[in-house]
Amino acid sequence: MRERRDIRNGFRPDPIPHEVLLRVLEAAHTAPSVGHSQPWDFVVIRSEETRRAMHELAMRQRDAYAKSLPKGRAKQFKELKIEAILETPVNIVVTADPTRGGRHTLGRHTQPQMAPYSSALAVENLWLAARAEGLGVGWVSFFDEREMVRELGLPEHLEVVAYLCVGYVDEFPEEPELMKAGWSKRRPLSWVVHEEAYGRRTLPGGDPHNLLQETLRGIRPLDAKALGEAWERQKRMTKPSGALGMLEIISAQLSGLSRQCPPPIPEPASVAIFAGDHGVHAQGVTAWPQEVTAQMVANFLGGGAVCNAFAGQVGAEVCVVDVGVASDLPSTPGLLPRKVRAGTGDFTVGPALTREEVLRAIEVGIETARDLVAAGNKALLTGEMGIANTTVSAALVSIYTGADPAEVTGRGTGINDEMHARKIDVVRRGLELHQPDAADPIGVLSAFGGLEHAAIAGLLLGGASLRTPVILDGVSAGAAALVARAIAPEVLAACIAGHRSAEPGHVAALNKLGLRPLVDLDLRLGEGTGALLALPVVQSAARAMHEVATFDSAGVTEKN
Ligand SMILES: Cc1cc2nc3c(=O)[nH]c(=O)nc-3n(C[C@H](O)[C@H](O)[C@H](O)COP(=O)(O)O)c2cc1C
């Protein structure tokens, strides 16, 4: 099973003897199936004409998919081979007949999808048997299924489960081709095994651990050896020493974080926008109605917000996570539904969240980091949307910097003097009510929220544990980073301050964190916009380490 591979390269044109193909098809036909309905058929295609027609269909879908990708991904995708329709002597279409077995197929009563699942099991059998025969198999799913049914002249009631390219190969790579190309990473088994209940992750024989504890164990300081190599390389690069200023610090940080010099170029990248609502909105701390949170989420998903424009410009993916929007959001491509609760409680009258809810929101952030990194992202960016969330950020910054609420409470989306005074008073009342203990970061988040702050803290911790850089956006990210640092000080190894926002609390947070922002343009929007603008700067820092010649290699004389 470990040696089975999806193969797209290196096929030989040799024909497949009938007895070999028969053994492979027999293996497929012994697969388990719902109600023993055996819903599969196998259409063996050898004709070059048919394969050409299928190849054309697949190429059209490939182009459509490429156009749908963010630039950072599209560059990678261009290098990938996704089919071997014309290079293989045999293509096999595996179908599922949802009507086979009659109306009362045992086990398909409530789950009609069991028919195609059964055919997929036949594919796996076929794949393993082919491997044993030295045959490579490549599964192609770049088809519009109905278009395919028509082109192949299949009966209309059939579903196409798989289109397989089969032929002899000389070798089976040890790792999936997508992994070798840096497109994806293998998820560890420990991420996906739960004992008794979802979330109690453990491998058989181990103790169930919570996700936060496991994540904290993976967070390490910057690697001294790689850091040293980076500083050394900076000195040897064909430029005056220190001439790249802050970029030299960033590239050294990236080296220490990844334990590699030069460090991986942080591309592709994804901005994770966590959305949540706030009970403190009821105190009149913003001019915007609460429903704008959900409306802006719809705008992000529709591609019409500033973050979409900036992400398009810098080639990043936009990933929107509902961690606590007050209203129900319709299921939409690009939206991760991870609602912990529908908005926080008003922190001026009681705790915003329970400790349990805080931990769940942190886990949402950790899992988002895991998913994005396993999907091949090499940089994460923070983003957030939550009407009234600068009030929460101000409280968190005040707690962790010791600054008076009046110094760190800004005007957010733009409020008048009267509302600003009320906002400061609201923060002050919250601090008096909860008497927060900065040494208890979960307690602090429980008192004030917000769900998106907790999730961003989780994203930072998750990114750090996966040795992946996280570019911070504005004041909410700064506030969340202060909380994350209180949970695990070494989290800062992964953090890069993308920009400095116009919110006064952000400056206080960055000073406390000891982070220098890369972009300073009076932005105060959120949504990850400042982090997105900083992404090319971070990428340039890493690229310089890869591409700039050294004095010795370029034959350039050094300064006396
Ligand atoms: C349902 C399914 C559809 C797939 N479709 C494609 C495809 O269209 N093009 C492609 O290159 N690989 C395709 N693959 C192969 C996967 O990329 C491959 O299984 C994965 O990268 C893991 O590699 P491995 O099979 O070598 O372990 C598909 C695999 C499955 C299971």
XYZ file of C-alpha atoms and ligand atoms in Angstrom:
591
model
C 0.000 0.000 0.000
C 2.881 2.327 0.770
C 4.364 1.616 -2.644
C 1.178 2.431 -4.568
C 1.563 5.756 -6.341
C -0.452 7.965 -8.613
C 1.693 8.088 -11.748
C 1.680 10.719 -14.465
C 5.253 10.578 -15.730
C 7.583 7.956 -17.148
C 5.078 5.597 -18.834
C 6.403 3.098 -21.386
C 4.336 2.526 -24.545
C 4.483 -1.310 -24.126
C 1.095 -2.980 -24.515
C -0.484 -4.632 -21.466
C -0.945 -8.390 -22.020
C -4.594 -9.502 -21.785
C -3.947 -11.887 -18.883
C -2.325 -9.088 -16.849
C -5.204 -6.680 -17.440
C -7.642 -9.466 -16.606
C -5.982 -10.065 -13.216
C -6.155 -6.349 -12.449
C -9.853 -6.155 -13.382
C -10.610 -9.289 -11.353
C -9.034 -7.636 -8.318
C -11.242 -4.587 -8.882
C -14.305 -6.799 -9.212
C -13.695 -8.437 -5.799
C -14.217 -5.088 -4.018
C -16.818 -4.761 -1.269
C -20.032 -2.979 -2.280
C -23.192 -1.697 -0.640
C -25.819 -4.459 -0.395
C -23.458 -6.470 -2.643
C -24.853 -4.373 -5.484
C -21.506 -4.356 -7.387
C -22.460 -1.067 -9.044
C -19.318 -0.759 -11.183
C -18.605 -1.205 -14.874
C -15.176 -0.898 -16.442
C -14.856 0.583 -19.921
C -11.422 -0.248 -21.321
C -10.288 2.340 -23.858
C -7.371 1.821 -26.196
C -8.464 3.841 -29.235
C -6.209 6.813 -29.854
C -9.135 8.772 -31.249
C -11.164 8.378 -28.045
C -8.147 9.159 -25.894
C -7.501 12.313 -27.940
C -11.084 13.436 -27.416
C -10.790 12.807 -23.662
C -7.444 14.581 -23.574
C -9.015 17.637 -25.150
C -11.787 17.695 -22.538
C -9.231 17.401 -19.736
C -7.066 20.196 -21.167
C -10.058 22.521 -21.251
C -10.778 21.826 -17.577
C -7.111 22.230 -16.751
C -7.148 25.721 -18.266
C -10.339 26.637 -16.402
C -8.831 25.416 -13.118
C -5.566 27.297 -13.745
C -7.533 30.509 -14.306
C -9.341 30.033 -10.989
C -6.097 29.867 -8.986
C -4.391 32.677 -7.080
C -1.201 33.716 -8.885
C 1.074 32.158 -6.255
C -0.580 28.777 -6.845
C -0.982 29.115 -10.598
C 2.798 29.433 -10.989
C 3.254 26.101 -9.205
C 0.396 24.454 -11.088
C 1.899 25.334 -14.466
C 4.754 22.919 -13.725
C 2.464 20.022 -12.745
C 1.443 17.182 -15.014
C -2.089 16.109 -14.163
C -2.809 13.321 -16.649
C -1.162 10.806 -18.954
C -4.099 10.067 -21.249
C -2.082 9.947 -24.464
C 1.081 8.396 -23.009
C -0.642 5.288 -21.647
C -1.748 2.348 -23.824
C -4.916 1.747 -21.803
C -7.413 4.085 -20.156
C -10.132 2.639 -17.918
C -13.390 4.385 -17.089
C -14.951 3.162 -13.838
C -18.641 3.917 -13.452
C -21.312 3.514 -10.772
C -24.869 2.522 -11.579
C -27.064 4.040 -8.849
C -30.022 1.922 -9.980
C -28.266 -1.423 -9.773
C -29.603 -3.777 -7.119
C -33.100 -2.355 -7.436
C -35.021 -0.051 -5.204
C -34.279 -1.876 -1.961
C -30.518 -2.246 -2.046
C -29.450 -3.109 1.472
C -27.591 -0.190 3.052
C -28.302 2.369 0.317
C -31.630 3.329 1.791
C -30.496 6.534 3.500
C -27.125 6.991 1.827
C -27.387 6.940 -1.970
C -23.732 7.957 -2.252
C -22.823 4.395 -1.176
C -23.027 3.327 -4.840
C -20.158 5.565 -6.084
C -18.251 4.854 -2.837
C -18.398 1.142 -3.688
C -17.028 1.825 -7.167
C -14.226 3.870 -5.580
C -13.269 0.795 -3.554
C -13.039 -1.143 -6.814
C -10.659 1.557 -8.060
C -8.430 1.119 -5.010
C -8.317 -2.657 -5.564
C -7.464 -2.073 -9.220
C -4.748 0.404 -8.249
C -3.085 -1.989 -5.775
C -3.257 -4.947 -8.155
C -1.771 -2.830 -10.937
C 1.093 -1.855 -8.630
C 1.809 -5.525 -7.960
C 1.983 -6.083 -11.748
C 4.423 -3.181 -12.214
C 1.717 -1.072 -13.864
C 1.403 2.622 -13.082
C -2.065 4.158 -12.674
C -2.926 7.855 -12.898
C -6.394 9.029 -11.853
C -7.675 12.000 -13.856
C -10.533 14.039 -12.487
C -10.249 17.085 -14.722
C -13.576 16.399 -16.413
C -17.081 17.714 -16.449
C -18.817 14.448 -15.624
C -21.861 14.871 -17.912
C -19.673 16.040 -20.795
C -17.653 12.875 -20.310
C -20.745 10.643 -20.298
C -21.822 12.169 -23.615
C -18.369 12.002 -25.218
C -17.930 8.335 -24.271
C -21.493 7.456 -25.278
C -22.211 6.041 -21.811
C -25.809 5.382 -20.719
C -27.116 8.606 -19.156
C -28.040 6.948 -15.842
C -24.417 6.062 -15.046
C -22.091 8.127 -12.877
C -18.417 8.294 -13.799
C -16.342 7.554 -10.702
C -12.856 7.445 -12.182
C -10.874 7.908 -15.356
C -7.631 5.950 -15.050
C -4.523 5.995 -17.240
C -2.715 2.654 -17.053
C 0.652 1.541 -18.408
C 4.029 0.066 -17.515
C 6.524 2.300 -15.739
C 10.151 1.830 -14.740
C 9.807 3.200 -11.242
C 7.358 4.170 -8.549
C 8.448 7.306 -6.663
C 8.671 6.997 -2.884
C 6.545 10.073 -2.286
C 3.432 11.454 -3.975
C 4.394 13.612 -6.931
C 2.401 16.528 -5.493
C 4.525 16.375 -2.343
C 7.758 16.356 -4.294
C 6.545 19.409 -6.196
C 5.799 21.229 -2.906
C 2.092 21.355 -3.754
C 1.010 19.556 -0.587
C 2.332 17.899 2.557
C 1.403 14.615 4.183
C -0.748 15.080 7.282
C 0.575 13.080 10.257
C -1.623 10.210 11.455
C -1.795 11.823 14.905
C -3.828 14.716 13.442
C -6.654 12.470 12.343
C -7.158 9.768 14.976
C -9.638 10.590 17.756
C -10.378 8.398 20.782
C -14.070 8.065 21.716
C -15.009 11.592 20.646
C -13.962 13.991 17.927
C -11.208 16.219 19.258
C -9.697 13.671 21.698
C -6.727 13.072 19.449
C -4.432 10.186 20.217
C -2.842 7.210 18.537
C -3.808 3.773 19.854
C -1.972 3.196 23.136
C -1.329 6.928 23.698
C -2.986 9.407 26.036
C -5.595 11.709 24.539
C -4.073 15.183 24.331
C -5.644 18.442 23.512
C -4.671 20.156 20.321
C -3.258 23.194 22.089
C -0.903 21.125 24.261
C 0.306 19.164 21.245
C 0.851 22.382 19.301
C 2.820 24.007 22.123
C 5.179 21.032 22.224
C 6.096 21.739 18.591
C 7.050 25.406 19.096
C 10.799 26.002 19.175
C 13.061 29.049 19.168
C 14.829 30.029 15.946
C 17.502 27.519 14.991
C 20.887 29.015 15.911
C 22.828 27.154 13.215
C 20.570 28.261 10.354
C 20.507 31.787 11.766
C 24.313 31.867 11.805
C 24.450 30.587 8.226
C 22.001 33.274 7.162
C 24.049 36.092 8.706
C 27.175 34.644 7.138
C 25.507 34.431 3.722
C 24.215 38.003 3.989
C 27.808 39.154 4.405
C 28.953 37.213 1.322
C 26.142 38.445 -0.953
C 27.113 40.983 -3.642
C 25.940 44.074 -1.773
C 27.336 46.171 1.038
C 26.874 44.469 4.376
C 23.558 45.450 5.960
C 22.366 47.204 2.787
C 19.089 45.305 2.772
C 18.285 46.642 6.216
C 15.209 45.053 7.750
C 15.030 42.480 4.933
C 18.240 40.913 6.218
C 16.614 40.445 9.598
C 13.523 38.925 7.989
C 15.484 36.480 5.853
C 17.576 35.430 8.848
C 14.359 34.889 10.815
C 12.935 32.799 7.952
C 16.135 30.718 7.944
C 16.068 30.178 11.697
C 12.380 29.316 11.586
C 12.634 26.811 8.730
C 16.066 25.551 9.885
C 17.227 26.039 6.304
C 19.525 28.533 4.675
C 18.475 29.853 2.258
C 14.918 29.574 3.601
C 11.978 28.400 1.461
C 10.426 31.268 -0.507
C 7.129 31.999 1.269
C 4.916 31.267 -1.724
C 2.130 30.230 -2.118
C 0.566 32.152 0.747
C -2.907 32.356 2.170
C -4.653 34.984 4.262
C -6.991 33.467 6.864
C -9.774 35.927 7.652
C -11.510 34.971 10.902
C -14.953 36.505 11.321
C -16.865 36.912 14.571
C -19.314 39.194 16.323
C -19.144 40.903 19.692
C -21.711 41.321 22.441
C -20.068 44.602 23.415
C -21.511 46.039 20.207
C -24.652 46.684 22.285
C -22.740 49.386 24.195
C -22.656 51.691 21.167
C -18.916 51.516 20.472
C -19.152 51.701 16.689
C -21.226 53.467 14.080
C -21.704 50.258 12.080
C -24.557 47.806 12.639
C -23.581 44.286 13.651
C -24.965 42.665 10.499
C -22.127 44.284 8.525
C -19.850 41.464 9.744
C -21.913 38.876 7.850
C -22.359 41.202 4.874
C -18.610 41.738 4.588
C -18.010 37.987 4.822
C -20.296 37.647 1.795
C -18.299 40.402 0.098
C -14.975 38.581 0.746
C -16.458 35.398 -0.666
C -17.796 37.265 -3.682
C -14.354 38.766 -4.322
C -15.468 42.389 -3.902
C -13.522 43.563 -0.842
C -10.171 45.344 -0.570
C -8.563 42.149 0.733
C -9.581 40.400 -2.502
C -8.027 43.143 -4.632
C -4.789 43.070 -2.638
C -4.708 39.245 -2.544
C -5.183 39.238 -6.325
C -2.308 41.671 -6.705
C 0.136 39.699 -4.549
C -1.062 36.247 -5.637
C -2.388 35.044 -2.272
C -5.415 32.895 -1.514
C -8.273 34.258 0.619
C -9.640 31.797 3.167
C -12.629 32.989 5.206
C -13.404 31.295 8.521
C -16.694 31.830 10.368
C -15.540 31.361 13.947
C -18.437 33.278 15.489
C -20.598 35.428 13.217
C -23.917 36.206 14.953
C -26.107 35.109 12.041
C -26.195 31.836 10.110
C -24.105 32.054 6.961
C -25.059 30.171 3.810
C -22.615 27.492 2.740
C -20.376 29.076 0.085
C -17.165 27.895 -1.608
C -14.195 29.409 0.230
C -16.007 29.685 3.582
C -14.893 27.421 6.411
C -17.878 26.996 8.762
C -16.238 26.726 12.203
C -18.673 28.705 14.356
C -17.878 28.208 18.047
C -20.852 30.339 19.026
C -22.962 33.038 17.425
C -21.098 36.087 18.736
C -19.612 36.703 22.179
C -21.370 37.987 25.298
C -21.133 41.668 26.260
C -17.985 41.933 28.386
C -19.344 44.902 30.323
C -21.949 42.650 31.942
C -20.209 39.257 32.152
C -17.648 36.983 30.518
C -17.603 37.175 26.721
C -16.917 33.437 26.386
C -16.486 30.332 28.501
C -12.961 28.940 28.838
C -14.113 25.936 26.830
C -15.247 28.213 23.985
C -11.911 30.033 24.050
C -10.056 26.745 23.678
C -12.307 25.708 20.818
C -11.703 29.003 19.005
C -7.932 28.622 19.499
C -8.245 25.122 18.050
C -10.057 26.549 15.021
C -6.992 28.724 14.428
C -4.566 25.823 14.902
C -6.549 23.603 12.551
C -6.740 26.376 9.963
C -2.944 26.677 10.116
C -2.589 22.907 9.736
C -4.963 22.768 6.772
C -3.360 25.682 4.965
C 0.184 24.411 5.515
C -0.717 20.823 4.540
C -2.270 22.280 1.382
C 1.165 23.639 0.484
C 1.062 27.231 1.771
C 4.473 28.468 2.859
C 3.276 31.657 4.536
C 0.137 32.453 6.498
C -1.343 35.922 6.853
C -3.795 36.988 9.523
C -7.034 38.723 8.692
C -10.188 39.413 10.644
C -13.676 40.823 10.361
C -15.854 41.662 13.348
C -17.794 44.852 13.901
C -16.766 46.213 17.351
C -13.594 44.149 17.515
C -11.248 47.114 17.996
C -12.930 47.614 21.393
C -11.901 44.089 22.357
C -8.431 44.628 20.899
C -8.039 47.775 23.009
C -8.890 45.838 26.180
C -6.404 43.067 25.332
C -3.657 45.555 24.476
C -4.302 47.472 27.683
C -3.994 44.267 29.718
C -0.762 43.140 28.070
C 0.993 46.501 27.780
C -0.241 48.067 31.006
C -1.301 51.148 29.023
C -4.347 53.120 30.083
C -7.458 52.416 27.948
C -7.430 56.051 26.807
C -3.996 55.530 25.229
C -4.809 52.362 23.312
C -8.465 52.772 22.349
C -8.722 54.146 18.833
C -11.484 55.260 16.531
C -11.727 51.951 14.679
C -13.842 52.386 11.577
C -14.220 56.104 12.315
C -16.265 57.369 15.267
C -16.931 60.820 16.691
C -15.549 62.186 19.969
C -18.611 61.221 21.966
C -18.566 57.621 20.810
C -14.804 57.448 21.294
C -15.177 58.593 24.909
C -17.866 55.936 25.417
C -15.621 53.283 23.880
C -12.806 54.149 26.298
C -15.265 54.003 29.176
C -16.539 50.601 28.006
C -12.991 49.213 27.983
C -12.364 50.682 31.433
C -15.568 49.168 32.823
C -14.663 45.783 31.397
C -11.249 45.888 33.033
C -12.782 46.870 36.367
C -15.410 44.135 36.176
C -13.083 41.273 35.244
C -9.834 42.294 36.971
C -7.989 40.223 34.351
C -4.843 38.287 35.195
C -2.387 38.655 32.285
C -0.729 35.403 33.326
C -3.979 33.563 32.506
C -4.396 34.221 28.764
C -7.324 31.803 28.411
C -9.042 33.659 31.260
C -8.352 36.994 29.545
C -9.926 35.790 26.283
C -12.810 34.320 28.229
C -13.478 37.689 29.869
C -13.231 39.832 26.721
C -13.295 37.604 23.642
C -13.171 37.782 20.802
C -13.591 34.585 18.928
C -11.485 35.925 16.060
C -8.743 37.048 18.462
C -8.602 33.544 19.961
C -8.562 31.979 16.497
C -5.760 34.302 15.337
C -3.775 33.345 18.460
C -4.339 29.706 17.421
C -3.192 30.454 13.866
C 0.025 31.986 15.216
C 0.679 29.041 17.520
C -0.164 26.575 14.743
C 2.073 28.393 12.247
C 4.955 28.478 14.745
C 4.611 24.753 15.486
C 4.752 24.034 11.742
C 7.745 26.376 11.342
C 5.769 28.491 8.896
C 5.966 32.301 8.957
C 2.826 34.219 9.872
C 2.495 37.824 8.726
C 0.436 39.841 11.190
C -2.118 42.374 10.071
C -3.312 45.227 12.288
C -4.425 45.881 15.841
C -6.490 42.709 16.289
C -3.553 40.583 15.171
C -1.268 42.555 17.480
C -3.658 41.975 20.386
C -3.941 38.277 19.533
C -0.144 38.013 19.302
C 0.166 39.433 22.822
C -2.180 36.705 24.058
C -0.363 34.017 22.049
C 2.946 35.186 23.495
C 1.504 34.824 26.987
C 0.636 31.212 26.076
C 4.009 30.453 24.432
C 6.697 33.159 24.258
C 8.532 31.373 21.415
C 5.546 31.932 19.124
C 7.242 35.177 18.112
C 9.810 33.152 16.161
C 7.166 32.774 13.450
C 5.661 36.276 13.626
C 6.393 39.091 11.203
C 4.612 42.413 11.672
C 3.109 43.187 8.277
C 2.199 46.790 8.885
C 1.564 49.497 11.420
C -2.049 50.542 11.557
C -3.383 53.945 12.479
C -4.943 52.446 15.646
C -2.965 53.633 18.700
C -3.275 50.229 20.367
C -1.403 48.639 17.504
C 1.737 50.683 18.075
C 1.644 49.799 21.768
C 1.213 46.110 20.920
C 4.078 46.079 18.405
C 6.375 47.855 20.856
C 5.580 45.308 23.531
C 6.105 42.446 21.082
C 9.366 43.978 19.878
C 8.220 43.692 16.254
C 9.004 46.257 13.597
C 6.282 46.723 10.993
C 7.247 46.446 7.334
C 4.623 48.795 5.906
C 3.441 52.047 7.476
C 0.728 53.664 5.372
C -1.974 54.745 7.865
C -4.177 51.771 6.944
C -6.923 50.955 9.440
C -9.107 48.502 7.581
C -8.317 45.013 8.850
C -9.289 42.073 6.581
C -5.593 41.202 6.311
C -4.937 44.149 3.982
C -1.744 45.340 5.696
C -0.353 41.815 5.879
C -1.082 41.304 2.173
C 0.839 44.453 1.246
C 3.809 43.180 3.256
C 3.853 39.737 1.618
C 6.003 40.691 -1.414
C 8.514 42.312 0.955
C 8.865 39.068 2.913
C 9.063 37.044 -0.305
C 11.725 39.390 -1.684
C 13.797 38.938 1.477
C 13.824 35.155 0.979
C 14.323 35.335 -2.785
C 17.395 37.528 -2.376
C 18.968 34.761 -0.290
C 18.375 32.298 -3.144
C 19.277 34.378 -6.155
C 21.849 37.009 -5.229
C 25.382 35.889 -6.088
C 28.131 35.838 -3.485
C 31.370 37.806 -3.914
C 33.349 34.626 -4.555
C 30.839 33.090 -7.021
C 30.452 36.323 -9.021
C 34.137 37.276 -8.903
C 33.312 40.683 -7.376
C 36.021 42.307 -5.279
C 35.005 43.066 -1.706
C 35.387 46.427 0.046
C 38.797 46.890 1.732
C -10.393 10.879 -6.389
C -9.027 11.184 -6.927
C -8.896 12.032 -8.007
C -7.632 12.358 -8.500
N -7.502 13.175 -9.594
C -6.284 13.471 -10.085
C -6.120 14.273 -11.251
O -7.065 14.716 -11.879
N -4.884 14.544 -11.686
C -3.791 14.086 -11.023
O -2.683 14.388 -11.456
N -3.908 13.291 -9.931
C -5.125 12.970 -9.459
N -5.242 12.160 -8.357
C -4.037 11.635 -7.713
C -3.685 12.353 -6.435
O -3.084 13.581 -6.733
C -2.736 11.460 -5.632
O -3.430 10.316 -5.254
C -2.216 12.156 -4.388
O -1.396 13.215 -4.755
C -1.421 11.200 -3.488
O -0.396 10.590 -4.207
P -0.256 9.018 -4.288
O -1.526 8.479 -4.868
O 0.922 8.776 -5.183
O -0.043 8.525 -2.895
C -6.493 11.810 -7.878
C -6.639 10.932 -6.799
C -7.888 10.613 -6.330
C -8.008 9.645 -5.180
